[in-house]
PDB file of C-alpha atoms and ligand atoms in Angstrom:
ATOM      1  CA  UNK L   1      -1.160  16.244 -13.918  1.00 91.00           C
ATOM      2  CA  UNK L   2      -0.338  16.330 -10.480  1.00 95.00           C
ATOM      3  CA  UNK L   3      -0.346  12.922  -9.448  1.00 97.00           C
ATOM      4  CA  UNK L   4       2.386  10.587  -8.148  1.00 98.00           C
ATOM      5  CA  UNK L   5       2.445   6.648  -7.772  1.00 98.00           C
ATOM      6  CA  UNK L   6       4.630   5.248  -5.158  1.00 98.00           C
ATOM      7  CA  UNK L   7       4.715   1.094  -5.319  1.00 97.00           C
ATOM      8  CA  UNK L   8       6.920  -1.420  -3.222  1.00 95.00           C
ATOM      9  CA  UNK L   9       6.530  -4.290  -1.325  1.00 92.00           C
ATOM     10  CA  UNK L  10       5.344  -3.801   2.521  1.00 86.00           C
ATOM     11  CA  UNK L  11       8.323  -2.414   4.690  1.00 86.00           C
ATOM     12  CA  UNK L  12      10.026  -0.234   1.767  1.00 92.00           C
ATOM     13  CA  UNK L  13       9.138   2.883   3.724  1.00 91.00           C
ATOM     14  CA  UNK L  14       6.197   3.114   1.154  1.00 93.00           C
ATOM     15  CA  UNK L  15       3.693   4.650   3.403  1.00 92.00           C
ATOM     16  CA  UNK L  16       5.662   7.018   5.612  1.00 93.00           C
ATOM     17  CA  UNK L  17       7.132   8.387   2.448  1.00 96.00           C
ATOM     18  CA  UNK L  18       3.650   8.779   1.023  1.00 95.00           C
ATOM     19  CA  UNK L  19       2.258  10.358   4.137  1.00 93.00           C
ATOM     20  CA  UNK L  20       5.526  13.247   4.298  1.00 94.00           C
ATOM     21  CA  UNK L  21       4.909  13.773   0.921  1.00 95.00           C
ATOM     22  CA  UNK L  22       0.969  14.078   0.811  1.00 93.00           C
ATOM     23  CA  UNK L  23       1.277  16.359   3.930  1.00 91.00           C
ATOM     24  CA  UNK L  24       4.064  18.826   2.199  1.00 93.00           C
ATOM     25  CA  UNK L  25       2.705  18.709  -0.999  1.00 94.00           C
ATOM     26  CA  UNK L  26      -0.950  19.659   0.286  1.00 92.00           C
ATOM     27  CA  UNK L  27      -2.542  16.589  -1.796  1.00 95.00           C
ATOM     28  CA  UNK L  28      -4.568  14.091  -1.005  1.00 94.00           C
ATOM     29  CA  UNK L  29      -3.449   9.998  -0.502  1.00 94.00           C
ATOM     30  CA  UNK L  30      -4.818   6.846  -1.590  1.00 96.00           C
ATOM     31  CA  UNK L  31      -3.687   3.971   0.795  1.00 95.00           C
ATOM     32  CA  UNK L  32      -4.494   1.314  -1.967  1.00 96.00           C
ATOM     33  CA  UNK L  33      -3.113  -1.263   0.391  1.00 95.00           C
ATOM     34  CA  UNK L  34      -5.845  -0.446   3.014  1.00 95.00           C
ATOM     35  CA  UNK L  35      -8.965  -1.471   0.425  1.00 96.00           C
ATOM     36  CA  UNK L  36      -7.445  -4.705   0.293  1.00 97.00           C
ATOM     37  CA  UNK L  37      -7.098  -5.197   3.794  1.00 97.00           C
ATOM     38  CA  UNK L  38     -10.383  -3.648   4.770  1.00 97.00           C
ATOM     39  CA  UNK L  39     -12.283  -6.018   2.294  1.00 98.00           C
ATOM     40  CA  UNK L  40     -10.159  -9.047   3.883  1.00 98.00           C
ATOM     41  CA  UNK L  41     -11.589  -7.854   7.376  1.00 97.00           C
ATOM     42  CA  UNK L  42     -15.102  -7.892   5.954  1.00 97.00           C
ATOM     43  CA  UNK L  43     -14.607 -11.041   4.520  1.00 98.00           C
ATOM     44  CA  UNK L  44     -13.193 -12.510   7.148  1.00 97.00           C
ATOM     45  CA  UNK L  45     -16.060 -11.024  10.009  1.00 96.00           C
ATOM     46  CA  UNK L  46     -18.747 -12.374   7.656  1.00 96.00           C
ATOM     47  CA  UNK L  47     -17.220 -15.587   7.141  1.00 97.00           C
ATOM     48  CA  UNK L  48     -16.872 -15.696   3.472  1.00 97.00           C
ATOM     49  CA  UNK L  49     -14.124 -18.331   2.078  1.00 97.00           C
ATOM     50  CA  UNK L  50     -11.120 -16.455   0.690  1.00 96.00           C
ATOM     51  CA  UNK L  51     -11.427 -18.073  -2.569  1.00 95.00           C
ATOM     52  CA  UNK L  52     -15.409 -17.420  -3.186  1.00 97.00           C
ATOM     53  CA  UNK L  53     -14.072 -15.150  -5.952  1.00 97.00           C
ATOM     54  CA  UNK L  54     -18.332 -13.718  -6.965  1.00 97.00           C
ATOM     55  CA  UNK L  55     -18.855 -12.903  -2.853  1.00 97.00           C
ATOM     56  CA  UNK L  56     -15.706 -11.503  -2.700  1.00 98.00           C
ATOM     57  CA  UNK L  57     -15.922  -9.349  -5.397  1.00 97.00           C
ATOM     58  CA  UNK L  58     -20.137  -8.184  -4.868  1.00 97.00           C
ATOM     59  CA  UNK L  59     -18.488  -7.332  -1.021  1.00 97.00           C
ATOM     60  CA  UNK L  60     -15.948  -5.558  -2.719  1.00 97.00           C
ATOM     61  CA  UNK L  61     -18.712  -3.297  -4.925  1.00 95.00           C
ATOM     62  CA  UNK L  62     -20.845  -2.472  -1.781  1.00 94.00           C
ATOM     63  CA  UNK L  63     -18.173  -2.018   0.358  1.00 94.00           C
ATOM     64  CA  UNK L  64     -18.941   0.986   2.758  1.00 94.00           C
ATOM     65  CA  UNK L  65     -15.732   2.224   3.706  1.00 93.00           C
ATOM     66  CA  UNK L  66     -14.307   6.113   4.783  1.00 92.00           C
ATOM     67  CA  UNK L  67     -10.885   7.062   4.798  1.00 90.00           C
ATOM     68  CA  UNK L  68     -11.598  10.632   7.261  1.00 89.00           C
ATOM     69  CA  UNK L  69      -8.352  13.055   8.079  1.00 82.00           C
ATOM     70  CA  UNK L  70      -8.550  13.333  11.964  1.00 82.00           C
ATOM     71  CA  UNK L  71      -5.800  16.094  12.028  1.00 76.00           C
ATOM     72  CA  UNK L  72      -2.874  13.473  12.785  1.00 78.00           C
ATOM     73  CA  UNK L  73      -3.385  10.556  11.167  1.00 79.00           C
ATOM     74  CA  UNK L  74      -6.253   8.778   9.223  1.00 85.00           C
ATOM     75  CA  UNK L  75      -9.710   7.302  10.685  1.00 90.00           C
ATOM     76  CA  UNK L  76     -10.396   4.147   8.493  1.00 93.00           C
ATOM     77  CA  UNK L  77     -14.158   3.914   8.776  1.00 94.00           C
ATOM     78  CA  UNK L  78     -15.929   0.615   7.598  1.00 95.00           C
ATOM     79  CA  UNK L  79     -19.644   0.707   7.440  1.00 93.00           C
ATOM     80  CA  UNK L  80     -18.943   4.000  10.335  1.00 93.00           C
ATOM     81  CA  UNK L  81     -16.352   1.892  12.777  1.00 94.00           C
ATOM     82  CA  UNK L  82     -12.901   2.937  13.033  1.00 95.00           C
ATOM     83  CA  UNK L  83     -11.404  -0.419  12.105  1.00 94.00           C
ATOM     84  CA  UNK L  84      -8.098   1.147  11.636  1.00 90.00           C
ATOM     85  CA  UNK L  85      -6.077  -0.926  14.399  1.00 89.00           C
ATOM     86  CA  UNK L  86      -7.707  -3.970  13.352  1.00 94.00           C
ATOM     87  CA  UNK L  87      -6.097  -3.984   9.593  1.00 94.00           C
ATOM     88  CA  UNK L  88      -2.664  -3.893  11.094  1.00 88.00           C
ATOM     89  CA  UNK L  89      -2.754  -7.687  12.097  1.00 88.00           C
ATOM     90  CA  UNK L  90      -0.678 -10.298  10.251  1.00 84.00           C
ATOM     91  CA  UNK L  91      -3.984 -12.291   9.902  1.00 93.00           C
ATOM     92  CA  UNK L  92      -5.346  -9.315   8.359  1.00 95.00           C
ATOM     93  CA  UNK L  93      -2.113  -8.883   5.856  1.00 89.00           C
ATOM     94  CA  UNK L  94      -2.135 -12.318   4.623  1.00 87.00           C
ATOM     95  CA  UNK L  95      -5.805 -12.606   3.745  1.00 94.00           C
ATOM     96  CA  UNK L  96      -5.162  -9.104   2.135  1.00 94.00           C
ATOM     97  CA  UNK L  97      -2.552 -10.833  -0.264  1.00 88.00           C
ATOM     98  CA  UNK L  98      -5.333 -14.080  -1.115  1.00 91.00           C
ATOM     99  CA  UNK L  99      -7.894 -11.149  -1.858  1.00 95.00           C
ATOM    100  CA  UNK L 100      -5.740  -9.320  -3.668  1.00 93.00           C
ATOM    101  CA  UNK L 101      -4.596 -11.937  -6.301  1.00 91.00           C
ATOM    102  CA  UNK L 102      -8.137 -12.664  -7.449  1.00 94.00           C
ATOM    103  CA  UNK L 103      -8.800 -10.672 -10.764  1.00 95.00           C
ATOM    104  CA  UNK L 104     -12.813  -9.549 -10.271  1.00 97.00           C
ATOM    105  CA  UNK L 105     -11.692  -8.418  -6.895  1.00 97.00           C
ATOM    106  CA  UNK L 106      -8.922  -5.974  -8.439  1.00 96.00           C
ATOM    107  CA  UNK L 107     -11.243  -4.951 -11.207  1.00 96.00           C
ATOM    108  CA  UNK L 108     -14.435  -4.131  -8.311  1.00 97.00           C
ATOM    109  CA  UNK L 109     -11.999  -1.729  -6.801  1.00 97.00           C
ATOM    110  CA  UNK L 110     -10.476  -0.185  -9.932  1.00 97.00           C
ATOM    111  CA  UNK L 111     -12.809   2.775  -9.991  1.00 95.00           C
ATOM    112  CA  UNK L 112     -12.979   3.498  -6.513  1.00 95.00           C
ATOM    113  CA  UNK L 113      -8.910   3.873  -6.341  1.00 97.00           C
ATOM    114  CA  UNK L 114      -9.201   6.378  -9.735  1.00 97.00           C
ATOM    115  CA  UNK L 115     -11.750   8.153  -7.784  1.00 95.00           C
ATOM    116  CA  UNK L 116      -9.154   9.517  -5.134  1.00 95.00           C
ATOM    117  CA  UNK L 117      -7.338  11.249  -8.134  1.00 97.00           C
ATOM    118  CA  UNK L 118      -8.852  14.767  -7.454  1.00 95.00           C
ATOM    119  CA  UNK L 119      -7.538  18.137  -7.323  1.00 96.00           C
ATOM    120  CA  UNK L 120      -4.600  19.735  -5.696  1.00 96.00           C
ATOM    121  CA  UNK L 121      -3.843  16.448  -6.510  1.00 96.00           C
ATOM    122  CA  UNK L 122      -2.676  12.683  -5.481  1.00 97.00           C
ATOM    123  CA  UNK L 123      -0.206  10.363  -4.217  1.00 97.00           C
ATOM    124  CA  UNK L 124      -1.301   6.581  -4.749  1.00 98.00           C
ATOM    125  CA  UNK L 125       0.573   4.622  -2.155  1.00 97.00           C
ATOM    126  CA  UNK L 126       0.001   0.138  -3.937  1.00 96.00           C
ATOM    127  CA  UNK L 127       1.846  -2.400  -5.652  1.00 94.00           C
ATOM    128  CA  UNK L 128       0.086  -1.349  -9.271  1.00 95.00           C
ATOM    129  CA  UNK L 129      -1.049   2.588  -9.231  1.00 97.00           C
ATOM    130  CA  UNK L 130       2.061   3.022 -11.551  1.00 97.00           C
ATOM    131  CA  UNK L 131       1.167  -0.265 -13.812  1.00 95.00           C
ATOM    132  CA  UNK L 132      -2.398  -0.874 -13.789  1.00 95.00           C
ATOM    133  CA  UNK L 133      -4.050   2.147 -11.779  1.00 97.00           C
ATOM    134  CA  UNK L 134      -2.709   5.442 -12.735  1.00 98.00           C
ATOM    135  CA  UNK L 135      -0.227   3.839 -15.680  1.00 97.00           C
ATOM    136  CA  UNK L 136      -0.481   7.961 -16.852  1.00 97.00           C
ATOM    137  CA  UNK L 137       1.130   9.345 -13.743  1.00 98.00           C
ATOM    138  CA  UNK L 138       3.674  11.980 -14.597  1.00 97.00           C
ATOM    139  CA  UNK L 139       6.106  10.484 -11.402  1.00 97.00           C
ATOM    140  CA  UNK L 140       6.552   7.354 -10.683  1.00 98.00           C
ATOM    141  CA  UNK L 141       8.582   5.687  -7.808  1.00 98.00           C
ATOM    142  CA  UNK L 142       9.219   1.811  -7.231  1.00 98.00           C
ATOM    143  CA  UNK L 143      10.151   2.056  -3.605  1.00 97.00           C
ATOM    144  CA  UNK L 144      12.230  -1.317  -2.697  1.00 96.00           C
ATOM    145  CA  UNK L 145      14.467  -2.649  -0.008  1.00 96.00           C
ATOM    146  CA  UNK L 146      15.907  -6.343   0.920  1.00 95.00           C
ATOM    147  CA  UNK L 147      13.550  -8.637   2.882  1.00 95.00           C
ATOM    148  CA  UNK L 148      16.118  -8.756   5.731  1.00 96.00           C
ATOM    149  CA  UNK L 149      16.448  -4.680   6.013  1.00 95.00           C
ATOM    150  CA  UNK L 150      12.311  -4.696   5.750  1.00 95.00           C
ATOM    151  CA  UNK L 151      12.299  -7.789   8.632  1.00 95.00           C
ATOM    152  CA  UNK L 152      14.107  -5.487  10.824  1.00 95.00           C
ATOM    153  CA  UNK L 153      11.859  -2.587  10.368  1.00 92.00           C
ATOM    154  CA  UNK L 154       8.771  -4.728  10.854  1.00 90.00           C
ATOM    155  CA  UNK L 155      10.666  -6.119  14.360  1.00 93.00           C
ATOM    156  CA  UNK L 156      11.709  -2.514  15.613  1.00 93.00           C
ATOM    157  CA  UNK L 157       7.962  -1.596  14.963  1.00 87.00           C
ATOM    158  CA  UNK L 158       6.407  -4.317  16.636  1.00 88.00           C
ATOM    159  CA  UNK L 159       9.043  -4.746  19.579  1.00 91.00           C
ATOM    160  CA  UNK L 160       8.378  -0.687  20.479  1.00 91.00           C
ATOM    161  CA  UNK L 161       4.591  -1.279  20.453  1.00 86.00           C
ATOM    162  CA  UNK L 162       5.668  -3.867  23.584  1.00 89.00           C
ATOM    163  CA  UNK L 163       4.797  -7.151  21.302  1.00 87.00           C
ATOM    164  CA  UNK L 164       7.158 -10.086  21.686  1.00 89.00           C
ATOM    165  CA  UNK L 165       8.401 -10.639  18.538  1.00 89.00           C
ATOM    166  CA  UNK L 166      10.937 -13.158  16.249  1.00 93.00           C
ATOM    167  CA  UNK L 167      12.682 -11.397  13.263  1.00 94.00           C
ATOM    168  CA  UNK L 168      12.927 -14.909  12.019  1.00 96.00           C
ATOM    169  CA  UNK L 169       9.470 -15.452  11.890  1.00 94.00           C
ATOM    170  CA  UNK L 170       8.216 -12.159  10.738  1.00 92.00           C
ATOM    171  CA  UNK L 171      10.763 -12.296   7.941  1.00 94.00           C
ATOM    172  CA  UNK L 172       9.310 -15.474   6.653  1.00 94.00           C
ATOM    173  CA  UNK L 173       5.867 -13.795   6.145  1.00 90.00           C
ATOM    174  CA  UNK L 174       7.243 -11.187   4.521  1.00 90.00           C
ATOM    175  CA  UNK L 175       9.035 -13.793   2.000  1.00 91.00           C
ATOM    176  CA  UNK L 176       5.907 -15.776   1.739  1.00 88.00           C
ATOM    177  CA  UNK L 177       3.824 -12.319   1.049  1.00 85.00           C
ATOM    178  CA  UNK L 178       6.358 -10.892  -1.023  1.00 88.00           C
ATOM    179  CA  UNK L 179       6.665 -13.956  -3.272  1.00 89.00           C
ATOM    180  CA  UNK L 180       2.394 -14.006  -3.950  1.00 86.00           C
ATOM    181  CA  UNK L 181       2.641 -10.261  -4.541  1.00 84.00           C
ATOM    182  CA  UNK L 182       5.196 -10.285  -6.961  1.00 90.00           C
ATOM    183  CA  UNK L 183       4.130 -13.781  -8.753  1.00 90.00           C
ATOM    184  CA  UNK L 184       0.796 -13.512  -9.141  1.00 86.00           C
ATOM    185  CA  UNK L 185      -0.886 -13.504 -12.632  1.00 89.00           C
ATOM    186  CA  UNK L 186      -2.860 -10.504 -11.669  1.00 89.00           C
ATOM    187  CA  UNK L 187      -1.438  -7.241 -11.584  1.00 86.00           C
ATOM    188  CA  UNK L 188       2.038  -8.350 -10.287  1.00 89.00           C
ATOM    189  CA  UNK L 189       4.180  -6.120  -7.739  1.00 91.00           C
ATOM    190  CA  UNK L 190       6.770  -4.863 -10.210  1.00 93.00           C
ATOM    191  CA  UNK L 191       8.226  -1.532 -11.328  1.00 95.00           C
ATOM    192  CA  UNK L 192       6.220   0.041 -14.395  1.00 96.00           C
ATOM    193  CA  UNK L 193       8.874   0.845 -17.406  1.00 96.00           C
ATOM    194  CA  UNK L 194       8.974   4.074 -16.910  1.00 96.00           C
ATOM    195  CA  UNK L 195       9.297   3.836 -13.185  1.00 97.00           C
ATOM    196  CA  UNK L 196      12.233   5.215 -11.281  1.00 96.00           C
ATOM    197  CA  UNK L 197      13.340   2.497  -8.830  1.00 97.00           C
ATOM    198  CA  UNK L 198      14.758   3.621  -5.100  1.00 97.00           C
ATOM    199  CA  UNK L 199      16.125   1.249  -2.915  1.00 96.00           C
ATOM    200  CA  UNK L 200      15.658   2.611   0.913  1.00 95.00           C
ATOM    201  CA  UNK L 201      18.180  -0.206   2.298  1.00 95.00           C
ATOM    202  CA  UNK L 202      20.680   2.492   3.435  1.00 94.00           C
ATOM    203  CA  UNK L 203      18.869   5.140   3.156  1.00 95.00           C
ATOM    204  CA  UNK L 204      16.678   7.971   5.770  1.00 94.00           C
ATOM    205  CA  UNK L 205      12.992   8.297   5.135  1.00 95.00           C
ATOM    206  CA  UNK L 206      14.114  11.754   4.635  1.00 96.00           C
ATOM    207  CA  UNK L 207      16.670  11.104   2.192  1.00 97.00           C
ATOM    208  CA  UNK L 208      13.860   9.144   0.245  1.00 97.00           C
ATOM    209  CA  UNK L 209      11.455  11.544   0.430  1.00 97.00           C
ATOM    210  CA  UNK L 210      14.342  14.111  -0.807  1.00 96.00           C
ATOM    211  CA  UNK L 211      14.766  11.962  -3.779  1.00 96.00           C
ATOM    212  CA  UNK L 212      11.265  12.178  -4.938  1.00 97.00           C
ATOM    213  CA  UNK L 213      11.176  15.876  -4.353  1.00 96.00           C
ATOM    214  CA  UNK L 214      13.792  16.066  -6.809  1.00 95.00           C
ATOM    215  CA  UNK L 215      11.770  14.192  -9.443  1.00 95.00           C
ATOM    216  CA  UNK L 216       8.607  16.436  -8.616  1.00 95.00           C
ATOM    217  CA  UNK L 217      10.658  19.378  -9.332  1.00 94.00           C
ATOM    218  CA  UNK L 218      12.216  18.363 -12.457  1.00 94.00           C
ATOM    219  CA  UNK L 219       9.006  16.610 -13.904  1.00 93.00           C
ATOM    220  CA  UNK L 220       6.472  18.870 -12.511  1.00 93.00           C
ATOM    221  CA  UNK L 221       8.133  22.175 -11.919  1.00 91.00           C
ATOM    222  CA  UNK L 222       6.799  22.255  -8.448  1.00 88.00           C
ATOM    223  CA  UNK L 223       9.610  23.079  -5.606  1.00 85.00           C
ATOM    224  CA  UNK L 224       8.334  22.240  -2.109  1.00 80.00           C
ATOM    225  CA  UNK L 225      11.024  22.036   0.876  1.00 67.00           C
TER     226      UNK L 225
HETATM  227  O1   DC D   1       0.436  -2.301   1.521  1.00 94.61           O
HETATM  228  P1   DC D   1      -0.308  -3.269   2.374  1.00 94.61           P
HETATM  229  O2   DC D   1       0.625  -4.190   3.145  1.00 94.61           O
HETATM  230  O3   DC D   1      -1.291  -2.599   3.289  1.00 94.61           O
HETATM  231  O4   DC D   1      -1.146  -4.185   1.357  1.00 94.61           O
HETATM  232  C1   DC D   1      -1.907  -5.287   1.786  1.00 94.61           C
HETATM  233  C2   DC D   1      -1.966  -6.337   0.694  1.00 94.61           C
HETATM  234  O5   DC D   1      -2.703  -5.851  -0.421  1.00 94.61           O
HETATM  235  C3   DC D   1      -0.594  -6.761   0.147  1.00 94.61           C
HETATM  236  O6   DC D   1      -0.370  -8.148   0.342  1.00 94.61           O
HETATM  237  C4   DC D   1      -0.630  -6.513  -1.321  1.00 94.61           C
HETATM  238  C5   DC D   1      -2.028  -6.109  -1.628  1.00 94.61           C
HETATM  239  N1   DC D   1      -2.074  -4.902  -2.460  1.00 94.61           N
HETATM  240  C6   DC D   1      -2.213  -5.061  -3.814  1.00 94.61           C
HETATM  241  O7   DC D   1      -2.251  -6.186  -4.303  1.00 94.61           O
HETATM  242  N2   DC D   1      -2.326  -3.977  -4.614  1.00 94.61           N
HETATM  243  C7   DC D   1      -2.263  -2.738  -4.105  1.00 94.61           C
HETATM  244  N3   DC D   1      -2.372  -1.688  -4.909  1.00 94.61           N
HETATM  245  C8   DC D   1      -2.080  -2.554  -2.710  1.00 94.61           C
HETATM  246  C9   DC D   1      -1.975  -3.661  -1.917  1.00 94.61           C
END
């Protein structure tokens, strides 16, 4: 089964791992995180309280959303605009994390995530394709690194895009993210049992991606350089 599930919390190097790895593998990627933060956006441009659980979750079915390749990156289409920019905010991430803890929301996107799982095959980029998801996955990666090293990242990020930024703020939402994520009663962030857990603190994207190369090889005889 060629399918890998990469979890962490936000600033483990998840998705730039996930996006090397889709691209050299050939195989397509499911951005889980982006669902969550696309049906936040919706919610929040139709006005609908981020605890009205039933609205929330009937948004969630008829969501029309598009992930398109446009030869660099990845056009996130909701009902046909590129919204991609506008998921990036911190607005956007935090009423991503409300969303996200609210059961009949998770289970309204369950299908559509198992949906990307299609030949050559996948790489699910969340915080529960290896737990709840895709708990059959052949590889599985629990991507982690300490708030303070993912702070940085985030400031480095936001400081080249020209924004004027305070690590000391940005590294209090990531606490205050990172503690609903991983306390929640609902499909928790945490490392499935039979995950294999890589902290990036001192480490290259590359020398991350390397690492799960090696587990694709061993697991699913498949060499790729
Ligand atoms: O990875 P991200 O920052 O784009 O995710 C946005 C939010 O969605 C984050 O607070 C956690 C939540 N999320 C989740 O609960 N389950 C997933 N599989 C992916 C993201």
């Amino acid at each position: 089964m060629n399918l890998i599930t990469i979890d962490g919390p936000s600033g483990s190097g998840k998705g730039t791992v996930c996006h090397i790895l889709a691209s050299k593998l050939g195989w397509n990627l499911l951005d889980s995180g982006a669902l969550y933060r696309i049906l936040a956006y919706a919610a929040l441009q139709k006005n609908i309280a981020l605890e009205d659980e039933k609205s929330l979750a009937a948004l969630a079915i008829n969501l029309n959303v598009a992930f398109i390749s446009n030869g660099i990156g990845v056009d996130t289409l909701l009902n046909g605009e590129n919204v991609g920019d506008k998921l990036r905010t911190e607005t956007v991430a935090q009423a991503a994390s409300k969303v996200a803890s609210i059961q009949v929301v998770r289970d309204a996107l369950l299908a559509r995530q198992k949906a990307f799982f299609q030949a050559p095959g996948l790489i699910a980029d969340g915080r529960d394709m290896g737990t709840v998801v895709f708990p059959d996955a052949p590889v599985k990666i629990f991507l982690d690194a300490s708030a303070e090293e993912r702070a940085q990242r985030r400031f480095n990020q936001l400081q080249n895009k020209g924004f004027d930024v305070n690590i000391a703020q940005i590294l209090s939402e990531i606490k205050d993210r990172d503690y609903r994520d991983r306390n929640r009663t609902v499909a928790p962030l945490r490392p499935a049992n039979d995950a294999l857990e890589i902290d990036s603190t001192s480490l290259t994207i590359d020398e991350v991606v390397n690492q799960v190369l090696d587990v694709v090889a061993l697991k699913l005889n498949l060499t790729v350089k």
